[in-house]
Short mmCIF file of C-alpha atoms and ligand atoms in Angstrom, two decimals:
data_model
loop_
_atom_site.label_atom_id
_atom_site.label_comp_id
_atom_site.label_asym_id
_atom_site.label_seq_id
_atom_site.Cartn_x
_atom_site.Cartn_y
_atom_site.Cartn_z
CA MET A 1 -16.32 140.40 320.19
CA SER A 2 -14.18 143.52 320.35
CA VAL A 3 -13.36 145.50 317.19
CA LEU A 4 -9.76 145.10 318.36
CA SER A 5 -9.90 141.37 317.71
CA GLY A 6 -7.23 140.35 315.21
CA LYS A 7 -5.73 143.85 315.09
CA ASN A 8 -1.97 144.43 315.34
CA VAL A 9 -1.38 146.88 318.15
CA LEU A 10 1.96 148.56 318.67
CA LEU A 11 2.34 149.99 322.16
CA GLY A 12 5.00 152.67 322.60
CA ILE A 13 5.86 153.35 326.24
CA SER A 14 7.63 156.51 327.38
CA GLY A 15 9.18 157.25 330.75
CA GLY A 16 6.57 158.29 333.27
CA ILE A 17 5.30 156.68 336.44
CA ALA A 18 2.09 155.64 334.65
CA ALA A 19 4.23 153.19 332.66
CA TYR A 20 3.50 150.66 335.40
CA LYS A 21 -0.11 150.56 334.22
CA THR A 22 0.91 149.39 330.76
CA ALA A 23 1.10 145.80 332.04
CA SER A 24 -2.69 145.95 332.50
CA LEU A 25 -3.08 147.71 329.18
CA VAL A 26 -1.24 144.91 327.35
CA ARG A 27 -3.39 142.31 329.10
CA LEU A 28 -6.59 144.10 328.07
CA PHE A 29 -5.48 144.34 324.44
CA ILE A 30 -4.66 140.62 324.44
CA LYS A 31 -8.00 139.85 326.09
CA ALA A 32 -9.74 141.82 323.32
CA GLY A 33 -8.07 139.52 320.79
CA ALA A 34 -5.36 141.91 319.56
CA HIS A 35 -1.77 141.00 318.72
CA VAL A 36 0.55 143.25 320.71
CA GLN A 37 4.16 144.33 320.25
CA VAL A 38 5.77 146.69 322.73
CA ILE A 39 8.51 149.24 322.19
CA MET A 40 9.93 151.30 325.04
CA THR A 41 11.97 154.45 325.44
CA PRO A 42 15.11 153.83 327.53
CA ALA A 43 13.72 155.93 330.38
CA SER A 44 10.49 153.91 330.61
CA LYS A 45 12.43 150.79 331.64
CA ASP A 46 12.94 152.41 335.07
CA PHE A 47 9.17 152.16 335.63
CA VAL A 48 8.21 148.77 334.17
CA THR A 49 10.37 145.89 333.03
CA PRO A 50 10.63 144.63 329.47
CA LEU A 51 10.34 141.09 330.87
CA THR A 52 6.87 141.83 332.28
CA LEU A 53 5.71 143.24 328.98
CA SER A 54 7.22 140.54 326.79
CA THR A 55 5.64 137.88 329.00
CA LEU A 56 2.23 139.52 328.75
CA SER A 57 2.44 140.37 325.06
CA LYS A 58 4.08 137.03 324.17
CA ASN A 59 6.48 138.96 321.95
CA PRO A 60 9.99 140.40 322.32
CA VAL A 61 10.10 143.97 323.60
CA TYR A 62 12.34 146.46 321.79
CA SER A 63 13.90 149.58 323.26
CA SER A 64 16.95 150.37 321.15
CA PHE A 65 17.81 150.46 317.47
CA TYR A 66 19.81 147.27 317.73
CA ASN A 67 20.46 144.32 320.04
CA ASP A 68 24.13 143.63 320.59
CA GLU A 69 23.86 140.65 322.87
CA GLU A 70 26.56 138.03 322.29
CA GLN A 71 28.35 140.40 319.91
CA GLU A 72 25.81 139.64 317.20
CA ALA A 73 24.38 143.05 316.55
CA GLU A 74 20.85 142.86 315.16
CA TRP A 75 18.94 145.87 313.91
CA ASN A 76 15.46 146.39 315.34
CA ASN A 77 13.61 147.47 312.26
CA HIS A 78 11.40 150.40 313.20
CA VAL A 79 10.03 150.57 309.64
CA ASP A 80 8.80 146.98 309.76
CA LEU A 81 7.27 147.57 313.20
CA GLY A 82 5.54 150.72 312.00
CA LEU A 83 4.13 148.99 308.93
CA TRP A 84 3.06 145.89 310.91
CA ALA A 85 0.77 147.93 313.14
CA ASP A 86 -2.95 148.45 312.48
CA LEU A 87 -2.83 151.01 315.25
CA MET A 88 -0.21 152.52 317.51
CA VAL A 89 -0.73 153.66 321.08
CA ILE A 90 1.73 155.87 322.95
CA ALA A 91 1.00 155.31 326.63
CA PRO A 92 2.05 156.97 328.76
CA ALA A 93 2.95 159.86 326.45
CA THR A 94 5.19 162.17 328.48
CA ALA A 95 5.57 165.88 327.72
CA ASN A 96 9.07 165.14 326.44
CA THR A 97 7.96 162.39 324.03
CA LEU A 98 4.99 164.43 322.79
CA SER A 99 7.27 167.35 322.04
CA LYS A 100 9.82 165.21 320.23
CA MET A 101 7.11 163.57 318.14
CA VAL A 102 5.74 166.95 317.13
CA ASN A 103 9.19 167.94 315.91
CA GLY A 104 10.25 164.59 314.47
CA ASN A 105 13.23 164.51 316.82
CA CYS A 106 13.89 160.83 316.50
CA ASP A 107 16.48 159.91 319.08
CA ASN A 108 14.88 156.64 320.22
CA LEU A 109 13.12 153.63 318.73
CA VAL A 110 9.64 154.68 319.86
CA ILE A 111 9.85 158.01 318.04
CA ALA A 112 11.49 156.50 314.94
CA THR A 113 8.70 153.91 314.77
CA TYR A 114 6.07 156.62 315.24
CA LEU A 115 7.52 158.44 312.24
CA SER A 116 7.41 155.23 310.19
CA ALA A 117 3.85 154.23 311.15
CA LYS A 118 1.09 154.82 308.62
CA CYS A 119 -1.69 153.62 310.93
CA PRO A 120 -3.86 155.66 313.33
CA VAL A 121 -1.86 156.74 316.40
CA TYR A 122 -3.44 157.32 319.81
CA PHE A 123 -1.71 159.25 322.60
CA ALA A 124 -2.52 158.74 326.28
CA PRO A 125 -0.70 161.68 327.89
CA ALA A 126 0.47 161.56 331.50
CA MET A 127 2.05 164.45 333.35
CA ASP A 128 1.57 166.82 336.24
CA LEU A 129 -1.44 169.16 336.14
CA ASP A 130 0.46 172.36 335.32
CA MET A 131 2.47 170.64 332.61
CA TYR A 132 -0.79 169.33 331.11
CA ILE A 133 -2.24 172.80 330.62
CA HIS A 134 1.02 174.54 329.73
CA PRO A 135 0.67 176.36 326.38
CA SER A 136 3.57 174.31 325.04
CA THR A 137 1.76 171.02 325.78
CA VAL A 138 -1.56 172.36 324.48
CA GLN A 139 0.19 173.44 321.29
CA ASN A 140 1.75 170.00 320.95
CA PHE A 141 -1.68 168.36 321.28
CA THR A 142 -2.99 170.65 318.55
CA ALA A 143 -0.03 169.79 316.32
CA LEU A 144 -0.44 166.04 316.85
CA LYS A 145 -4.16 166.27 316.08
CA SER A 146 -3.34 168.20 312.91
CA PHE A 147 -1.13 165.24 311.90
CA GLY A 148 -4.24 163.04 312.19
CA ASN A 149 -3.33 161.55 315.60
CA PHE A 150 -5.78 161.15 318.48
CA ILE A 151 -5.40 162.33 322.07
CA ILE A 152 -7.00 160.25 324.82
CA PRO A 153 -7.61 162.92 327.49
CA ALA A 154 -5.78 162.54 330.77
CA GLU A 155 -7.97 161.88 333.79
CA THR A 156 -8.36 163.91 336.98
CA GLY A 157 -7.21 162.68 340.37
CA ASP A 158 -4.19 162.29 342.61
CA LEU A 159 -0.88 162.78 340.82
CA ALA A 160 2.57 161.39 341.56
CA SER A 161 3.68 164.88 342.66
CA GLY A 162 1.18 164.80 345.52
CA LEU A 163 -0.97 167.38 343.77
CA SER A 164 -4.43 166.63 342.50
CA GLY A 165 -5.84 167.59 339.10
CA GLN A 166 -5.97 166.59 335.43
CA GLY A 167 -2.88 164.80 334.18
CA ARG A 168 -3.18 161.13 335.17
CA MET A 169 -2.95 158.76 332.25
CA ALA A 170 -6.40 157.45 331.34
CA GLU A 171 -7.05 154.12 333.05
CA PRO A 172 -6.22 151.12 330.80
CA GLU A 173 -9.94 150.17 330.53
CA ASN A 174 -10.72 153.71 329.37
CA ILE A 175 -7.89 153.70 326.84
CA ILE A 176 -9.29 150.47 325.38
CA SER A 177 -12.85 151.75 325.23
CA PHE A 178 -11.74 155.10 323.71
CA ILE A 179 -9.97 153.24 320.91
CA GLU A 180 -12.80 150.72 320.43
CA THR A 181 -15.39 153.49 320.19
CA ASP A 182 -13.24 155.44 317.75
CA ILE A 183 -12.80 152.39 315.50
CA GLU A 184 -16.49 151.48 315.73
CA ASN A 185 -17.60 154.98 314.80
CA LYS A 186 -15.54 154.85 311.64
CA LEU A 187 -16.84 151.48 310.43
CA PRO A 188 -18.55 151.86 307.04
CA LEU A 189 -21.88 150.28 308.02
CA LYS A 190 -22.12 152.09 311.37
CA GLY A 191 -25.68 153.32 311.83
CA LYS A 192 -27.18 150.82 309.37
CA THR A 193 -29.57 148.11 310.57
CA ILE A 194 -29.67 144.85 308.64
CA LEU A 195 -32.32 142.17 309.04
CA ILE A 196 -31.15 138.70 308.00
CA THR A 197 -33.09 135.43 307.89
CA ALA A 198 -31.14 132.18 308.19
CA GLY A 199 -31.48 128.43 308.56
CA PRO A 200 -34.38 126.09 307.90
CA THR A 201 -37.88 126.24 309.32
CA TYR A 202 -39.59 123.30 310.96
CA GLU A 203 -43.29 122.84 310.24
CA ALA A 204 -44.93 120.66 312.85
CA ILE A 205 -46.90 117.56 311.88
CA ASP A 206 -47.60 116.48 315.45
CA PRO A 207 -45.86 117.15 318.81
CA VAL A 208 -42.79 115.09 317.80
CA ARG A 209 -42.54 115.31 313.99
CA PHE A 210 -41.97 118.08 311.54
CA ILE A 211 -41.22 118.88 307.91
CA GLY A 212 -37.79 120.50 307.62
CA ASN A 213 -34.84 120.77 305.27
CA HIS A 214 -31.05 120.42 305.25
CA SER A 215 -30.15 124.12 305.55
CA SER A 216 -27.30 124.55 308.06
CA GLY A 217 -27.83 128.31 308.41
CA LYS A 218 -24.15 128.94 307.71
CA MET A 219 -24.70 131.34 304.81
CA GLY A 220 -27.00 133.61 306.82
CA PHE A 221 -24.76 133.51 309.89
CA ASP A 222 -21.71 134.38 307.77
CA ILE A 223 -23.56 137.32 306.23
CA ALA A 224 -24.50 138.49 309.74
CA LYS A 225 -20.87 138.30 310.89
CA SER A 226 -19.58 140.09 307.81
CA ALA A 227 -22.11 142.92 308.28
CA ALA A 228 -21.41 143.20 312.02
CA HIS A 229 -17.67 143.27 311.37
CA LEU A 230 -18.26 146.45 309.37
CA GLY A 231 -20.30 148.05 312.15
CA ALA A 232 -23.86 147.24 311.07
CA SER A 233 -26.40 146.49 313.73
CA VAL A 234 -27.72 143.06 312.73
CA ILE A 235 -30.99 141.33 313.58
CA LEU A 236 -30.54 137.66 312.74
CA VAL A 237 -33.81 135.72 312.67
CA THR A 238 -32.86 132.08 312.48
CA GLY A 239 -34.59 128.74 312.32
CA PRO A 240 -33.13 125.77 314.23
CA THR A 241 -29.37 125.38 313.61
CA ASN A 242 -26.30 124.20 315.51
CA LEU A 243 -24.62 127.56 315.03
CA GLU A 244 -23.83 130.14 317.68
CA VAL A 245 -22.70 133.69 317.39
CA ASN A 246 -21.23 135.91 320.04
CA ASN A 247 -21.10 139.46 318.75
CA ILE A 248 -22.49 142.55 320.44
CA PHE A 249 -23.63 143.89 317.05
CA ILE A 250 -25.77 140.82 316.32
CA THR A 251 -29.14 140.23 317.98
CA VAL A 252 -30.17 136.62 317.43
CA ILE A 253 -33.85 135.76 317.38
CA ASN A 254 -34.51 132.02 317.39
CA VAL A 255 -37.62 130.79 315.68
CA VAL A 256 -38.94 127.40 314.64
CA SER A 257 -41.71 127.66 312.05
CA SER A 258 -42.12 129.86 308.98
CA GLN A 259 -44.97 131.66 310.77
CA ASP A 260 -42.67 132.42 313.75
CA MET A 261 -40.04 133.71 311.30
CA TYR A 262 -42.62 135.85 309.49
CA ASP A 263 -43.87 137.35 312.76
CA ALA A 264 -40.36 137.99 314.13
CA CYS A 265 -39.19 139.64 310.90
CA HIS A 266 -42.19 141.94 310.70
CA ARG A 267 -41.52 143.27 314.18
CA TYR A 268 -38.38 144.89 312.71
CA TYR A 269 -38.77 145.15 308.94
CA ASN A 270 -40.29 148.65 308.79
CA ASP A 271 -37.25 150.24 310.41
CA VAL A 272 -34.34 148.41 308.81
CA ASP A 273 -32.07 149.71 306.04
CA VAL A 274 -31.39 146.33 304.49
CA ALA A 275 -33.14 142.93 304.54
CA ILE A 276 -31.42 139.77 303.36
CA ALA A 277 -33.52 136.59 303.11
CA ALA A 278 -31.05 133.73 303.35
CA ALA A 279 -33.36 131.31 305.15
CA ALA A 280 -34.61 128.13 303.52
CA VAL A 281 -38.20 128.73 304.54
CA ALA A 282 -40.64 125.86 304.06
CA ASP A 283 -43.00 126.60 301.20
CA TYR A 284 -45.71 124.32 302.62
CA ARG A 285 -46.80 123.23 306.07
CA PRO A 286 -49.30 120.67 307.36
CA LYS A 287 -52.76 122.16 307.23
CA THR A 288 -53.52 120.83 310.70
CA ILE A 289 -51.14 119.91 313.47
CA ALA A 290 -52.18 116.79 315.37
CA SER A 291 -52.40 117.53 319.07
CA GLN A 292 -51.20 114.02 319.98
CA LYS A 293 -48.49 111.86 318.42
CA ILE A 294 -49.95 110.26 315.29
CA LYS A 295 -50.14 106.49 315.69
CA LYS A 296 -49.11 104.18 312.90
CA ALA A 297 -52.21 102.54 311.43
CA ALA A 298 -53.05 102.48 307.71
CA ASP A 299 -50.44 101.46 305.08
CA ASN A 300 -50.69 104.84 303.37
CA PHE A 301 -50.77 108.09 305.14
CA VAL A 302 -51.41 111.46 303.50
CA ILE A 303 -50.67 114.82 305.06
CA GLU A 304 -52.50 117.73 303.54
CA LEU A 305 -50.22 120.75 303.14
CA GLU A 306 -50.98 124.42 302.73
CA LYS A 307 -48.75 127.25 301.53
CA THR A 308 -46.74 129.17 304.09
CA GLN A 309 -46.46 132.93 303.87
CA ASP A 310 -43.62 134.03 301.63
CA ILE A 311 -41.61 136.29 303.93
CA LEU A 312 -39.49 137.78 301.16
CA TYR A 313 -42.56 138.50 299.04
CA SER A 314 -44.11 140.34 301.97
CA PHE A 315 -40.88 142.38 302.34
CA GLY A 316 -41.07 143.34 298.66
CA LEU A 317 -44.71 144.32 298.99
CA GLN A 318 -44.02 146.65 301.93
CA LYS A 319 -40.66 147.93 300.68
CA LYS A 320 -39.87 151.60 301.32
CA GLN A 321 -36.26 152.51 302.17
CA GLN A 322 -35.06 148.90 302.45
CA PHE A 323 -32.41 147.49 300.15
CA LEU A 324 -33.79 144.01 299.59
CA ILE A 325 -31.71 140.93 298.82
CA GLY A 326 -33.15 137.48 298.20
CA PHE A 327 -31.73 134.08 297.38
CA ALA A 328 -32.81 131.68 294.69
CA LEU A 329 -31.93 128.03 294.64
CA GLU A 330 -32.62 126.67 291.19
CA THR A 331 -32.02 123.43 289.36
CA GLU A 332 -33.08 124.48 285.83
CA ASN A 333 -33.59 127.69 283.81
CA GLU A 334 -31.65 129.35 286.61
CA ILE A 335 -31.23 132.86 285.22
CA GLU A 336 -34.78 133.18 283.89
CA ASN A 337 -36.30 131.86 287.12
CA ALA A 338 -34.12 134.17 289.20
CA LYS A 339 -35.08 137.19 287.10
CA ALA A 340 -38.75 136.30 287.54
CA LYS A 341 -38.21 136.16 291.33
CA ILE A 342 -36.62 139.64 291.30
CA GLN A 343 -39.77 141.03 289.73
CA LYS A 344 -42.29 138.97 291.68
CA LYS A 345 -40.68 139.76 295.04
CA ASN A 346 -39.64 143.37 294.19
CA LEU A 347 -35.96 142.71 294.98
CA ASP A 348 -32.92 144.92 294.48
CA LEU A 349 -30.58 141.97 294.17
CA ILE A 350 -30.84 138.20 294.00
CA VAL A 351 -28.15 135.73 294.92
CA LEU A 352 -28.57 132.75 292.65
CA ASN A 353 -27.35 129.32 293.72
CA SER A 354 -27.42 126.65 291.09
CA LEU A 355 -27.39 123.11 292.41
CA GLN A 356 -25.74 122.19 289.10
CA ASP A 357 -22.60 123.94 290.32
CA GLU A 358 -20.09 121.72 292.06
CA GLY A 359 -19.49 122.95 295.62
CA ALA A 360 -22.73 124.93 295.95
CA GLY A 361 -25.75 124.24 298.12
CA PHE A 362 -26.77 122.85 301.49
CA ARG A 363 -24.32 121.63 304.13
CA LYS A 364 -21.26 122.73 302.16
CA GLU A 365 -18.47 125.02 303.28
CA THR A 366 -18.33 126.62 299.85
CA ASN A 367 -20.76 128.34 297.55
CA LYS A 368 -20.83 129.47 293.95
CA VAL A 369 -23.31 132.21 293.29
CA THR A 370 -24.39 134.58 290.55
CA PHE A 371 -25.56 138.06 291.43
CA ILE A 372 -28.42 139.50 289.39
CA ASP A 373 -29.53 143.04 290.15
CA LYS A 374 -32.91 144.61 289.52
CA ASN A 375 -31.71 145.87 286.12
CA PHE A 376 -30.85 142.24 285.30
CA LYS A 377 -27.12 142.86 285.32
CA ILE A 378 -25.65 139.38 285.73
CA GLU A 379 -22.42 138.83 287.66
CA PRO A 380 -21.22 135.23 287.99
CA MET A 381 -18.82 134.74 290.92
CA LEU A 382 -16.13 132.12 291.44
CA LEU A 383 -16.47 129.15 293.81
CA LYS A 384 -15.59 130.57 297.25
CA SER A 385 -15.90 129.84 300.94
CA LYS A 386 -19.27 130.87 302.39
CA GLU A 387 -17.43 133.55 304.41
CA ALA A 388 -16.06 135.07 301.19
CA VAL A 389 -19.50 134.92 299.52
CA ALA A 390 -20.92 136.68 302.62
CA ASP A 391 -18.31 139.43 302.21
CA ASP A 392 -19.26 139.78 298.52
CA ILE A 393 -22.93 140.18 299.49
CA ILE A 394 -22.09 142.80 302.11
CA ASN A 395 -19.91 144.59 299.55
CA LYS A 396 -23.05 144.94 297.41
CA VAL A 397 -24.72 146.63 300.40
CA ARG A 398 -21.72 148.95 300.77
CA ALA A 399 -21.82 149.79 297.08
CA TYR A 400 -25.53 150.62 297.33
CA PHE A 401 -24.94 153.03 300.22
CA ASP A 402 -21.63 154.20 298.70
CA VAL A 403 -19.69 153.54 301.92
N1 CTP B 1 -38.48 132.82 301.02
C1 CTP B 1 -39.14 133.41 302.08
N2 CTP B 1 -40.31 132.85 302.56
C2 CTP B 1 -40.81 131.74 302.01
C3 CTP B 1 -40.14 131.12 300.93
C4 CTP B 1 -38.99 131.69 300.46
O1 CTP B 1 -38.68 134.43 302.58
N3 CTP B 1 -41.92 131.23 302.51
C5 CTP B 1 -37.28 133.45 300.48
C6 CTP B 1 -36.01 132.68 300.70
O2 CTP B 1 -35.37 133.06 301.90
C7 CTP B 1 -35.18 133.09 299.49
C8 CTP B 1 -36.20 133.35 298.42
O3 CTP B 1 -37.42 133.54 299.09
O4 CTP B 1 -34.49 134.31 299.71
C9 CTP B 1 -36.32 132.29 297.38
O5 CTP B 1 -36.83 131.13 297.85
P1 CTP B 1 -37.12 129.88 296.87
O6 CTP B 1 -37.69 128.79 297.69
O7 CTP B 1 -35.96 129.60 296.03
O8 CTP B 1 -38.17 130.46 295.88
P2 CTP B 1 -39.71 130.46 295.89
O9 CTP B 1 -40.11 131.86 295.67
O10 CTP B 1 -40.25 129.77 297.10
O11 CTP B 1 -40.06 129.68 294.58
P3 CTP B 1 -39.85 128.15 294.16
O12 CTP B 1 -39.74 127.35 295.44
O13 CTP B 1 -41.01 127.87 293.36
O14 CTP B 1 -38.56 128.16 293.40
#
């Protein structure tokens, strides 16, 4: 999933031949999951039609301060447009538009909106090679950068003039990847690796039967998504679930038994910055696994169980740089039991679920948790969706790293 997904993108088009490429640019933004609105300078409409862009963006395209069709003049609010945007892209940015933006000379809707926008603004300049390196243009780039704007360098190749050199607007794919990379690099958890366990484990009895539990895995998957959304690189070790995740920041490792989960986790644990144990790992497993399906015979049947390895305990034992978060599911003496688990498993934070709380627990969309940190500071939270609880957990990680 692109970091542009869900973002409001305002595309300002000025009048250069490269404007014809903005149709592809709009399509790529939409494909990345962004919402797009387009504003155009009057001159740009000679190069690409508003109809093309409104069809692709699925939104009206604005190019003047008001619409006066059918005598009902309607003001196109550049302030609203500017404030709507999460990011603004000026593509192509002609020498004329760049210069006017540097000076705040706001004689069209694109420039007025630029002056109203509080979001990051990216410029994709397009002009002939000598114009591109003219001291006036270079000075304008410097000025725009000093305003906090970003310049997406023009590319080298054949130009509309027939000359060849640097000045072509960056290709739409390259504009998208420039912006994506810039956003990704600024995400607060960029550079942090988080190991998360999720779901149940299945402990085999024979080739067709197992001991399992009702964990859906949703809590762990939501934590993974929340962390990835903020730029963390996530390793999600999950037992069998029906869930899927499609995010380039999340590596999913599917396991079945608690031993598989233990082994998979310890391939990564040493190097991670954070470990979050959200899995409902079986505490016991059959001591022996029958090699053939067990036949029904006697009226009573006893399976001897042995303890599984406690993955979280092993994390606590080997803890160095890792910020370690565990879960506790309790039905009585919740706080005292959770505090004991913090000490026993050497945790930094425990997320306590009480089954006595309405709306908490397995196979629910909601959760009500209490955070207890290693200094035993207790923070009861409200009943929330599991997504919101996941965000709260990741906010604890952010607070720890002060990002
Ligand atoms: N956990 C784990 N490996 C296990 C058992 C538990 O990593 N074999 C982790 C869980 O993911 C959870 C935490 O330990 O983060 C608490 O699990 P829980 O079953 O509530 O506690 P236990 O320590 O097993 O104690 P008890 O079952 O007696 O409450």
